[in-house]
PDB file of C-alpha atoms in Angstrom:
ATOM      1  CA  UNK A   1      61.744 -38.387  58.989  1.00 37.00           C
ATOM      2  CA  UNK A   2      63.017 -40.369  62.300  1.00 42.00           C
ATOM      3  CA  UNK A   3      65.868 -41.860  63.192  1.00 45.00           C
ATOM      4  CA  UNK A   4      63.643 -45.645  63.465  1.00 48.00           C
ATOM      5  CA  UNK A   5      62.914 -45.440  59.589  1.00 55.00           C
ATOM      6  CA  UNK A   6      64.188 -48.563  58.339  1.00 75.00           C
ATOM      7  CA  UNK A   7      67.458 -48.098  55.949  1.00 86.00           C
ATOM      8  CA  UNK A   8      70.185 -49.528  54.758  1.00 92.00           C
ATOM      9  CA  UNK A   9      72.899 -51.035  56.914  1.00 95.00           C
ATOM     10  CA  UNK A  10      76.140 -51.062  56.542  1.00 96.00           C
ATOM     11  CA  UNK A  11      78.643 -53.497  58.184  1.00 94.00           C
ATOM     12  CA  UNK A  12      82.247 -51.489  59.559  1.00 93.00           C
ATOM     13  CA  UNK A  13      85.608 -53.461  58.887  1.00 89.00           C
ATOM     14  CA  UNK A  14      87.547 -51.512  60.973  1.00 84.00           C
ATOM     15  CA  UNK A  15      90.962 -49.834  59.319  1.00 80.00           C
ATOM     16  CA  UNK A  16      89.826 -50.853  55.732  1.00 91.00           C
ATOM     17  CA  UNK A  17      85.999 -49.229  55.250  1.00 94.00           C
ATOM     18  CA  UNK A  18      82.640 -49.117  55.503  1.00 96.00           C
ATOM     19  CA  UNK A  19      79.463 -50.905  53.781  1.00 95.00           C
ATOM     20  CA  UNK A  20      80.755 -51.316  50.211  1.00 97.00           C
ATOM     21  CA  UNK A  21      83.253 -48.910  50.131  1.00 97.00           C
ATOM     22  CA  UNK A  22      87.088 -49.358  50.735  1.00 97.00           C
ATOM     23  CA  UNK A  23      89.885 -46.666  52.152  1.00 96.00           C
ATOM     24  CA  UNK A  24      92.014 -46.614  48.953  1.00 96.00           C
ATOM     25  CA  UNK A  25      88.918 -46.253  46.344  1.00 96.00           C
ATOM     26  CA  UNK A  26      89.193 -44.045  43.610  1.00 93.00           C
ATOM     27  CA  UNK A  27      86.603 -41.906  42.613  1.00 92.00           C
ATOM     28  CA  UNK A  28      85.017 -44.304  40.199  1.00 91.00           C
ATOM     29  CA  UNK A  29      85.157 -47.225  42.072  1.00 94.00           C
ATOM     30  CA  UNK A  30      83.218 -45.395  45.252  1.00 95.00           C
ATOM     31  CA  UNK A  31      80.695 -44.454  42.470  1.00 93.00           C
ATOM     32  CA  UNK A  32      80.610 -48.549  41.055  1.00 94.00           C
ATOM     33  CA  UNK A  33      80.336 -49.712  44.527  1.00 95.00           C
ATOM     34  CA  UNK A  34      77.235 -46.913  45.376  1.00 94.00           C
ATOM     35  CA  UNK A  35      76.035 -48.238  42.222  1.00 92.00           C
ATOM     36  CA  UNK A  36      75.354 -44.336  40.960  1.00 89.00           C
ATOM     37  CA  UNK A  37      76.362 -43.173  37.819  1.00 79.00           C
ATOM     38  CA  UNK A  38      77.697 -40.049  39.292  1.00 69.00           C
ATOM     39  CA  UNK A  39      77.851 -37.979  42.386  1.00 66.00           C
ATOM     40  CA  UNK A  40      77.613 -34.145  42.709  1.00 70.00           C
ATOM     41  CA  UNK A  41      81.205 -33.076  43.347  1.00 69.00           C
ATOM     42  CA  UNK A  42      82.057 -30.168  45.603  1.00 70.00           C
ATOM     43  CA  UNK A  43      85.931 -28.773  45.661  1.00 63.00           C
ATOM     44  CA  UNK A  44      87.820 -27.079  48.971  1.00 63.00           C
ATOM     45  CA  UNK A  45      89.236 -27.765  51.744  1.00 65.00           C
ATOM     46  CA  UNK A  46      92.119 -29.825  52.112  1.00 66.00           C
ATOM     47  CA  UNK A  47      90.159 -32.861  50.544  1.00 76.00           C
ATOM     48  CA  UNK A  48      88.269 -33.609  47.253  1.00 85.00           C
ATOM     49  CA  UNK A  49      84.471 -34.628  48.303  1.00 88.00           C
ATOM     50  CA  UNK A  50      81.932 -35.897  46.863  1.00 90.00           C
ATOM     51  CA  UNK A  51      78.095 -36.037  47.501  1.00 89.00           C
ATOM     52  CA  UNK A  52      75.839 -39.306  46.843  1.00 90.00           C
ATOM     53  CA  UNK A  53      72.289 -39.891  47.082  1.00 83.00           C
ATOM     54  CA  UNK A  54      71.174 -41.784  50.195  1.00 89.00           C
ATOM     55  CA  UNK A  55      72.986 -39.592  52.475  1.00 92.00           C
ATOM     56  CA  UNK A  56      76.600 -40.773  51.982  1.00 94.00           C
ATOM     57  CA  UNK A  57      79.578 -38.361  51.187  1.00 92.00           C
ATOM     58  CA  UNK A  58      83.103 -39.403  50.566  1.00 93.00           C
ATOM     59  CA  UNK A  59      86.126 -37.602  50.949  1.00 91.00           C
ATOM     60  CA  UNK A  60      89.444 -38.447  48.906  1.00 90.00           C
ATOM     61  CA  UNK A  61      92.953 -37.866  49.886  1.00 87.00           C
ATOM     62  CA  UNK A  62      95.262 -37.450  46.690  1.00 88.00           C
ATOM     63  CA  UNK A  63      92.544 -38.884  44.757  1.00 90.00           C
ATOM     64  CA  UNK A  64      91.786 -42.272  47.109  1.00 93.00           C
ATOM     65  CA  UNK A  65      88.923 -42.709  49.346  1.00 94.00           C
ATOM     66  CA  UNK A  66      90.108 -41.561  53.386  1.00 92.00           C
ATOM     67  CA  UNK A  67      86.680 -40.813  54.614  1.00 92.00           C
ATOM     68  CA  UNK A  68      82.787 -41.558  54.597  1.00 95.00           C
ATOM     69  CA  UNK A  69      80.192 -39.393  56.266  1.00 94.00           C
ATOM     70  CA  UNK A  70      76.755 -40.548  57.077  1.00 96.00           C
ATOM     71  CA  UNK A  71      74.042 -38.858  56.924  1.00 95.00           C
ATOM     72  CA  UNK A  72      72.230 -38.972  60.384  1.00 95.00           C
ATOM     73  CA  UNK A  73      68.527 -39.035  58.846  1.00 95.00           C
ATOM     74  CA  UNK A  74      69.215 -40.457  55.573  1.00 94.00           C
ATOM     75  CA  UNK A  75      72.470 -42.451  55.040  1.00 95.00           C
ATOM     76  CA  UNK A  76      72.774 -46.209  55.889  1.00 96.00           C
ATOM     77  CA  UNK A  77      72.839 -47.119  59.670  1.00 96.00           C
ATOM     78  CA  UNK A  78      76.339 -48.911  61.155  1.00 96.00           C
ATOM     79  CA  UNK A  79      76.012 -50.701  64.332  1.00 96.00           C
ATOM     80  CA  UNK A  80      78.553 -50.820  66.633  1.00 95.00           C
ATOM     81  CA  UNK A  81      78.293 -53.609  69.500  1.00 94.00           C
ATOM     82  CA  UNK A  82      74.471 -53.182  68.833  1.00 94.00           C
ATOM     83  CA  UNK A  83      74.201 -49.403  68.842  1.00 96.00           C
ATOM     84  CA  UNK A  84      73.203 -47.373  65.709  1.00 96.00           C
ATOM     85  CA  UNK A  85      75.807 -44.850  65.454  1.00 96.00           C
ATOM     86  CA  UNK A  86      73.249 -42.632  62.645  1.00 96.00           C
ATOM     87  CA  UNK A  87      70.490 -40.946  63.845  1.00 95.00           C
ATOM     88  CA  UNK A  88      70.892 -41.293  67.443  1.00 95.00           C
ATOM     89  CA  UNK A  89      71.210 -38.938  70.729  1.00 96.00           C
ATOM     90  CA  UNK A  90      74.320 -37.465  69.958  1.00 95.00           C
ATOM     91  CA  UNK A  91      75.143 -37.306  73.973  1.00 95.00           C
ATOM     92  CA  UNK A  92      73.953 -40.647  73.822  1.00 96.00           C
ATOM     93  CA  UNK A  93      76.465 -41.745  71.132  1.00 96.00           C
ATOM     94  CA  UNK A  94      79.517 -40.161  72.543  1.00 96.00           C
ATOM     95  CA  UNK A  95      78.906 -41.917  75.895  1.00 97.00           C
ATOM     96  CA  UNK A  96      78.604 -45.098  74.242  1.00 97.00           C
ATOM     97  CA  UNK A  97      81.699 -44.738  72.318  1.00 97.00           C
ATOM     98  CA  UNK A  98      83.556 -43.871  75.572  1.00 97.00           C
ATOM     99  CA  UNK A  99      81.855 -46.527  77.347  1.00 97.00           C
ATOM    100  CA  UNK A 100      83.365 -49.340  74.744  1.00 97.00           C
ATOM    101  CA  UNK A 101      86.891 -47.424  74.721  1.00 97.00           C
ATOM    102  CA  UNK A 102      86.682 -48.794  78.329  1.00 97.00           C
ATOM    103  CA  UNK A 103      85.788 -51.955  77.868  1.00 96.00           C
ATOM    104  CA  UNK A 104      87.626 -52.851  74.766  1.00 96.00           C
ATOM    105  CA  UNK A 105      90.723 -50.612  75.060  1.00 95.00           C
ATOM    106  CA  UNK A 106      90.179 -48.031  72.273  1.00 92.00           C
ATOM    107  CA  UNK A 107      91.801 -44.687  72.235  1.00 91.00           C
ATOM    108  CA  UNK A 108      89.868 -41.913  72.272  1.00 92.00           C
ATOM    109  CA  UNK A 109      90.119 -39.077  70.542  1.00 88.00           C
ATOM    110  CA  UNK A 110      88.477 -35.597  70.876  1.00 87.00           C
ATOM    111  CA  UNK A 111      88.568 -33.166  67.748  1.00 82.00           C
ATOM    112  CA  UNK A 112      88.390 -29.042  68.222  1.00 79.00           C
ATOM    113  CA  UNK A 113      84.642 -29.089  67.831  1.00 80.00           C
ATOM    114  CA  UNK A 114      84.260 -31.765  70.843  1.00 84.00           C
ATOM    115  CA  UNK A 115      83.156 -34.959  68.600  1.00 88.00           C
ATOM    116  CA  UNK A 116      84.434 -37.724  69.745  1.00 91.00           C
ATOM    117  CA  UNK A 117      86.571 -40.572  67.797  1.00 90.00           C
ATOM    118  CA  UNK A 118      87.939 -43.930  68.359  1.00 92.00           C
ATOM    119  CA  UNK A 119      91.183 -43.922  65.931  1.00 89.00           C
ATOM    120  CA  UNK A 120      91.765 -47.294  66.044  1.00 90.00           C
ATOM    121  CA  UNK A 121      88.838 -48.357  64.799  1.00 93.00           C
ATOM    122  CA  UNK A 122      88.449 -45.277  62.762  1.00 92.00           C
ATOM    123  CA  UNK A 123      85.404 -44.051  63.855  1.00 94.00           C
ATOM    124  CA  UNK A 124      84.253 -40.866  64.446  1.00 92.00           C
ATOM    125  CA  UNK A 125      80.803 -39.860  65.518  1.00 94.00           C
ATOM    126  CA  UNK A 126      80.058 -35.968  64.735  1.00 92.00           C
ATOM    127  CA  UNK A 127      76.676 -33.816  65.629  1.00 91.00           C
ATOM    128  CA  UNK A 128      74.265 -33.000  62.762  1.00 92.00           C
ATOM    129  CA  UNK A 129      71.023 -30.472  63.050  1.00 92.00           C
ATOM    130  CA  UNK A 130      68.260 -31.718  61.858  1.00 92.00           C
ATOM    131  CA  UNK A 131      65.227 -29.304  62.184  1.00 92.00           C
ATOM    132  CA  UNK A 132      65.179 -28.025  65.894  1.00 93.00           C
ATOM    133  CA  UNK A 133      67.009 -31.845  66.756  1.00 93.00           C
ATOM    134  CA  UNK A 134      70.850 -32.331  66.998  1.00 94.00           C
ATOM    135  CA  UNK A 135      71.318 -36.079  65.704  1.00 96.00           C
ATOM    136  CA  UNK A 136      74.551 -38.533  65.766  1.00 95.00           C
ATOM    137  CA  UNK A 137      76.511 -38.755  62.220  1.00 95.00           C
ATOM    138  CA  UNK A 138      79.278 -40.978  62.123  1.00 96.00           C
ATOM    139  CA  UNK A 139      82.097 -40.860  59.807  1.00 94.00           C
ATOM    140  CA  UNK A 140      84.777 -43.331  59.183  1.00 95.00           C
ATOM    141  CA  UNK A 141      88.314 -42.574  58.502  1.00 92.00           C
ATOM    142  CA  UNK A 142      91.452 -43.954  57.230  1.00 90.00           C
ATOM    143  CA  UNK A 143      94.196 -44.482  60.009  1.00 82.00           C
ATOM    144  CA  UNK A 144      96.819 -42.281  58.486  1.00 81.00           C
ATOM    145  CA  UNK A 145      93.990 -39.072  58.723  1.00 82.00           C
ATOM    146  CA  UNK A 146      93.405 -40.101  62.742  1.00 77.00           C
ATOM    147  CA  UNK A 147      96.907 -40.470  63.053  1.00 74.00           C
ATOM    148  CA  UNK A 148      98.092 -36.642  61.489  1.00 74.00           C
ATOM    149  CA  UNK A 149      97.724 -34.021  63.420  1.00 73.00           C
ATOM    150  CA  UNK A 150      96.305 -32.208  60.272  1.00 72.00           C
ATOM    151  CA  UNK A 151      93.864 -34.219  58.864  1.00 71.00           C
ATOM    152  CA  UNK A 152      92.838 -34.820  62.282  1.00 67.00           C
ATOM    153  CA  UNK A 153      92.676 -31.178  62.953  1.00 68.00           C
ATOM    154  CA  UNK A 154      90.904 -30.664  58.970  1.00 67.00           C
ATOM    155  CA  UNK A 155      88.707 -33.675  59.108  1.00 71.00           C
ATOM    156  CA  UNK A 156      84.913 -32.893  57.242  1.00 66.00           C
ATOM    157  CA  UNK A 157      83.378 -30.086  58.900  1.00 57.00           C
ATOM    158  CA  UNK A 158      80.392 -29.265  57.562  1.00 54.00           C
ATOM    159  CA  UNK A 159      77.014 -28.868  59.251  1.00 47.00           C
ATOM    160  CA  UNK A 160      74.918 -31.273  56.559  1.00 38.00           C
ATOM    161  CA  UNK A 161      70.998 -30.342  57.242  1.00 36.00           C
ATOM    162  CA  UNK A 162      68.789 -33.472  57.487  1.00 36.00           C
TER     163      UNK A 162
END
């Protein structure tokens, strides 16, 4: 599958969430607003997370929604200024993110494994393989995790294969 396959988009409100979820969600109502009866849950790490269908995973801090990962192939597509932050070059997408830090003042942020994030607007755009391609995957993040040192240094990890 491509990056140009049509899917769902999602609009950012920056500080308060993403699509139709909401930093602040509990379990249940992340599942209500996904309209899925259920995700697959996985424990560890310093966060609860959960798996959805459609490429969408949400993290929980002390049982509230803090984070949502995108899936670069199959999760729903944010734009930002016009740019798709799924699915695209990842080299691509950190230059654009630094390029609109300049231009609009964000602060920039670079985690341990050299993604790049603008806190105040809570994104974060990470690097996902997919096949023999590395592909943009943006997560979006409740201010108090970009603001501590250790959720900042503890955000989602994982290498999610497309």
């Amino acid at each position: 599958m491509s990056a140009d396959v049509e899917r769902e988009r999602w609009e950012l409100r920056t500080g308060a969430g993403v699509g139709p979820l909401q930093f602040g969600m509990s379990p249940a109502e992340v599942a209500d607003a996904l309209l899925v009866s259920g995700p697959r849950q996985r424990v560890g790490g310093p966060y609860e997370q959960e798996d959805f269908p459609d490429g969408v995973k949400a993290f929980y801090d002390s049982g509230r929604l803090a984070c949502v990962a995108l899936d670069a192939v199959t999760g729903p597509q944010v734009f930002l200024s016009g740019f798709p932050l799924a699915g695209s070059d990842p080299e691509q997408g950190h230059q654009f993110l630094l390029d609109h830090a300049a231009e609009h003042g964000n602060w920039v942020f670079y985690t341990p494994d050299e993604s790049v994030s603008l806190t105040d607007l809570g994104i974060l755009l990470r690097s996902q393989r997919v096949g023999e391609a590395r592909l943009a995957r943006p997560l979006f993040v409740k201010e108090e995790w970009l603001d501590s040192q250790y959720f900042r240094d503890h955000l989602p990890l994982e290498d999610a294969s497309g």
